[in-house]
Each structure stands twice: as structure tokens, then as C-alpha cells.
Coordinates of C-alpha atoms in Angstrom, one line a residue:
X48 CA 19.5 12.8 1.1
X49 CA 18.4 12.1 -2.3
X50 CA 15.7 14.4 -4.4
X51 CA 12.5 11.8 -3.4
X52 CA 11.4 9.5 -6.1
X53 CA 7.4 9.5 -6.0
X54 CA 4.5 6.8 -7.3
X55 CA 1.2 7.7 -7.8
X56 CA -1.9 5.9 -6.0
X57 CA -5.2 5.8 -5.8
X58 CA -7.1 5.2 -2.8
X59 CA -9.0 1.9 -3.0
X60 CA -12.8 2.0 -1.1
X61 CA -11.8 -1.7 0.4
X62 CA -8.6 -0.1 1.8
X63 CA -11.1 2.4 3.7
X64 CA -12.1 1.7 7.7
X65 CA -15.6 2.2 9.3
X66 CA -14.9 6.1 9.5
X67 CA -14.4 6.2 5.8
X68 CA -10.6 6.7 5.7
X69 CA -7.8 4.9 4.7
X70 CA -7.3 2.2 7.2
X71 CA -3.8 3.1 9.0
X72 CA -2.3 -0.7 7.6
X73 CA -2.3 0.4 4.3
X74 CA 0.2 3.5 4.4
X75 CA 2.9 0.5 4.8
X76 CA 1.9 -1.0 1.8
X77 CA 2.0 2.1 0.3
X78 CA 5.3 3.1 1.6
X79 CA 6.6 -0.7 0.3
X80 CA 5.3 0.0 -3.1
X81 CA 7.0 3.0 -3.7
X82 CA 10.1 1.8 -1.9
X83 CA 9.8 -1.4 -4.8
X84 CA 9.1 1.4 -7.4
X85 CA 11.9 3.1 -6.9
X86 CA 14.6 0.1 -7.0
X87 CA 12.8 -1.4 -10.6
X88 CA 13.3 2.2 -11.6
X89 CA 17.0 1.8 -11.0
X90 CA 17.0 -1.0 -12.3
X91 CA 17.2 -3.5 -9.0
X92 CA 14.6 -6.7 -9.8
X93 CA 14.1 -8.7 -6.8
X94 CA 15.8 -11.5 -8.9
X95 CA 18.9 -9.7 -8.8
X96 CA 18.8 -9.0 -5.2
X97 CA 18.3 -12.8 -4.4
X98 CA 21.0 -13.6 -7.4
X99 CA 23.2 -11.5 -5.2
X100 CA 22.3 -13.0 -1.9
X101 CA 20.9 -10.0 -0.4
X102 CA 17.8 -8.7 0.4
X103 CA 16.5 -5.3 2.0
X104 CA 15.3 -5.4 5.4
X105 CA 13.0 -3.0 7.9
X106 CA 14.5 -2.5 10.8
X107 CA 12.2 0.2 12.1
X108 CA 9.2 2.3 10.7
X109 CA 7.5 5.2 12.4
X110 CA 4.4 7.1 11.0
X111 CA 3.1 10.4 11.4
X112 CA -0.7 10.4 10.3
X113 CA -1.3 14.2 9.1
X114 CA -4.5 14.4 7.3
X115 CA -7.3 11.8 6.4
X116 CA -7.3 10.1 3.3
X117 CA -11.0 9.0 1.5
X118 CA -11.4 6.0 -1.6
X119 CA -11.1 8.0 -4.7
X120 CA -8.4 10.6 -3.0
X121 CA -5.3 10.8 -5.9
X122 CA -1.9 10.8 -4.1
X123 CA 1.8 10.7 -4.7
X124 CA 4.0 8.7 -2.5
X125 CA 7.3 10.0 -2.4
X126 CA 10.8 8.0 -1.3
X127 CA 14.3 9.3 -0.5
X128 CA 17.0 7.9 0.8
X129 CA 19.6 8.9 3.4
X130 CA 22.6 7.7 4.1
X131 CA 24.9 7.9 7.3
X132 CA 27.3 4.9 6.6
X133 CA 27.5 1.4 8.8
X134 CA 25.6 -1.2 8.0
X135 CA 21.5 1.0 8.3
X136 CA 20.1 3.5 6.1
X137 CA 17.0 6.2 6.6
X138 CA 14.4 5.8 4.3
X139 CA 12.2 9.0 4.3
X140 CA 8.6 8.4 2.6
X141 CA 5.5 11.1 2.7
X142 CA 2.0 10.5 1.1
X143 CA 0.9 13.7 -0.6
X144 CA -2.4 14.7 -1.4
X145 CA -3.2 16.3 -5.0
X146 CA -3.1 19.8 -3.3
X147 CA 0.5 19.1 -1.7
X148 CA -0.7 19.0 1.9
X149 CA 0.6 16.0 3.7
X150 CA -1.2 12.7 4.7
X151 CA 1.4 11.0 6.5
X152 CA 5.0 11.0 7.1
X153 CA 7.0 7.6 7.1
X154 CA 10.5 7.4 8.8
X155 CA 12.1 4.2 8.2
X156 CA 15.1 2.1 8.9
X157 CA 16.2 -0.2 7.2
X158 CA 19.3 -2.7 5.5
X159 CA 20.7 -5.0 3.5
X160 CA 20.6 -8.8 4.4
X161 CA 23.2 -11.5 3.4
X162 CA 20.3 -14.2 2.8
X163 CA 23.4 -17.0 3.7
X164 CA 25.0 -15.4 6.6
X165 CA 21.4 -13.4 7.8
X166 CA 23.5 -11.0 8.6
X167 CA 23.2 -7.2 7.6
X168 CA 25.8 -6.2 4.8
X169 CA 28.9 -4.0 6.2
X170 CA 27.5 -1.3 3.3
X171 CA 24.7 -1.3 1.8
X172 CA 25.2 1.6 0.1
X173 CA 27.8 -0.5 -2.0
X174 CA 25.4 -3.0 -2.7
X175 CA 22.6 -0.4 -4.5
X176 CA 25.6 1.0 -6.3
X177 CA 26.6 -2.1 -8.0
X178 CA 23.4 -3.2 -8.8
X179 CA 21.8 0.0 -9.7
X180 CA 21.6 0.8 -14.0
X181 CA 20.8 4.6 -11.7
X182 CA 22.2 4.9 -8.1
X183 CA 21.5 8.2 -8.6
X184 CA 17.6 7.2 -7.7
X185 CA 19.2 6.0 -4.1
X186 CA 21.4 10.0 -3.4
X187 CA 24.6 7.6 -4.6

């Protein structure tokens, strides 16, 4: 598995439920952005996916909720991913607070989609190497 790529966020008040922490929808769309972080930083644009006709998928996504998160609360959501070959990968995610506890754990599959075919991609792997300026950022 690769050394985990992080993002910082900031936890929005509207993002909050009627208990006054973050509303358990949101830690997808915070495990999404840093996944999309982390291919712009190896230089993937979603116009280059679609140029190639590919596109990532989810295939599966578990989360572990470990501690509360409250509007204002700083955190760093990290991303690493692990390879096994075939046509899925593992994507392992955790939101951590500023004092390195853990908020959640995210566990995802996921792959690569021929957008013509809509067919998952023999190896994706492949596919993040050759259009990554870093597949380093993917453990490649």
C-alpha cells in the first residue's frame, strides 16, 4: 500500500445534524474529495480520464465512525491505495482530527470503467500508470 496522500478540511456548520455533529453523508464526500485530490495531484484531470474512455468506479464502501466531528473541527483526510491485481483496487481513507485521533475509517472498492464497453478495465493499475505525471501518489 502506498504512504497515504492527505487533504485538509474544515467542518462546515450546514454539514452538521440535529446532535451537532457531522452528519454521517458527508464523510463520502469527504472521502471523494480527497480521492479527486489525490489524482489532480498526479496529474489525472477528469478530462483525461473521459479522453481515455475510462472512468473510476465504487464498487463498495464501508465506514467505521470513531469519534464525533463538530463545524469548525480542522481535519486531514488521508487516501492510500492498495493494490492486489485483477480488475478492483482497495482504497483505504481515515479522517483525522488535529490531535491524530481518528474520526472515521473508510474502506473502499473500487475500478476502472471502459465508458464504451461499461466494463471494468482488466488493470487498472495500468491505467493510473499511464496517465499519472506521479503514479507514485497511487503505491505504482
Amino acid at each position: 500500500m502506498s504512504e497515504p496522500f492527505s487533504v485538509p478540511v474544515t467542518v462546515r456548520g450546514y454539514e452538521t445534524d440535529v446532535q451537532g455533529h457531522l452528519n454521517q453523508a458527508v464523510y463520502l464526500n469527504y472521502a471523494e474529495h480527497a480521492r479527486w485530490s489525490l489524482l489532480q495531484a498526479a496529474g489525472i484531470s477528469q478530462s483525461a480520464l473521459i479522453g481515455s474512455g475510462v472512468g473510476p468506479v465504487a464498487l463498495e464502501t464501508t465506514i467505521r465512525y470513531r469519534r464525533e466531528l463538530l463545524a469548525g473541527d480542522e481535519v486531514e483526510v488521508t487516501c492510500a491505495f492498495a493494490w492486489s491485481g485483477g480488475k478492483t483496487f482497495r482504497i483505504e481513507q481515515s479522517v483525522l482530527k488535529a490531535d491524530g485521533s481518528v474520526a472515521a475509517e473508510i474502506t473502499a472498492v473500487g475500478g476502472i470503467l471502459d465508458l464504451e464497453k461499461r466494463k471494468l478495465v482488466a488493470d487498472p493499475a495500468e491505467v493510473f500508470r499511464k496517465l499519472a505525471s506521479d503514479p507514485g501518489l497511487f503505491g505504482l
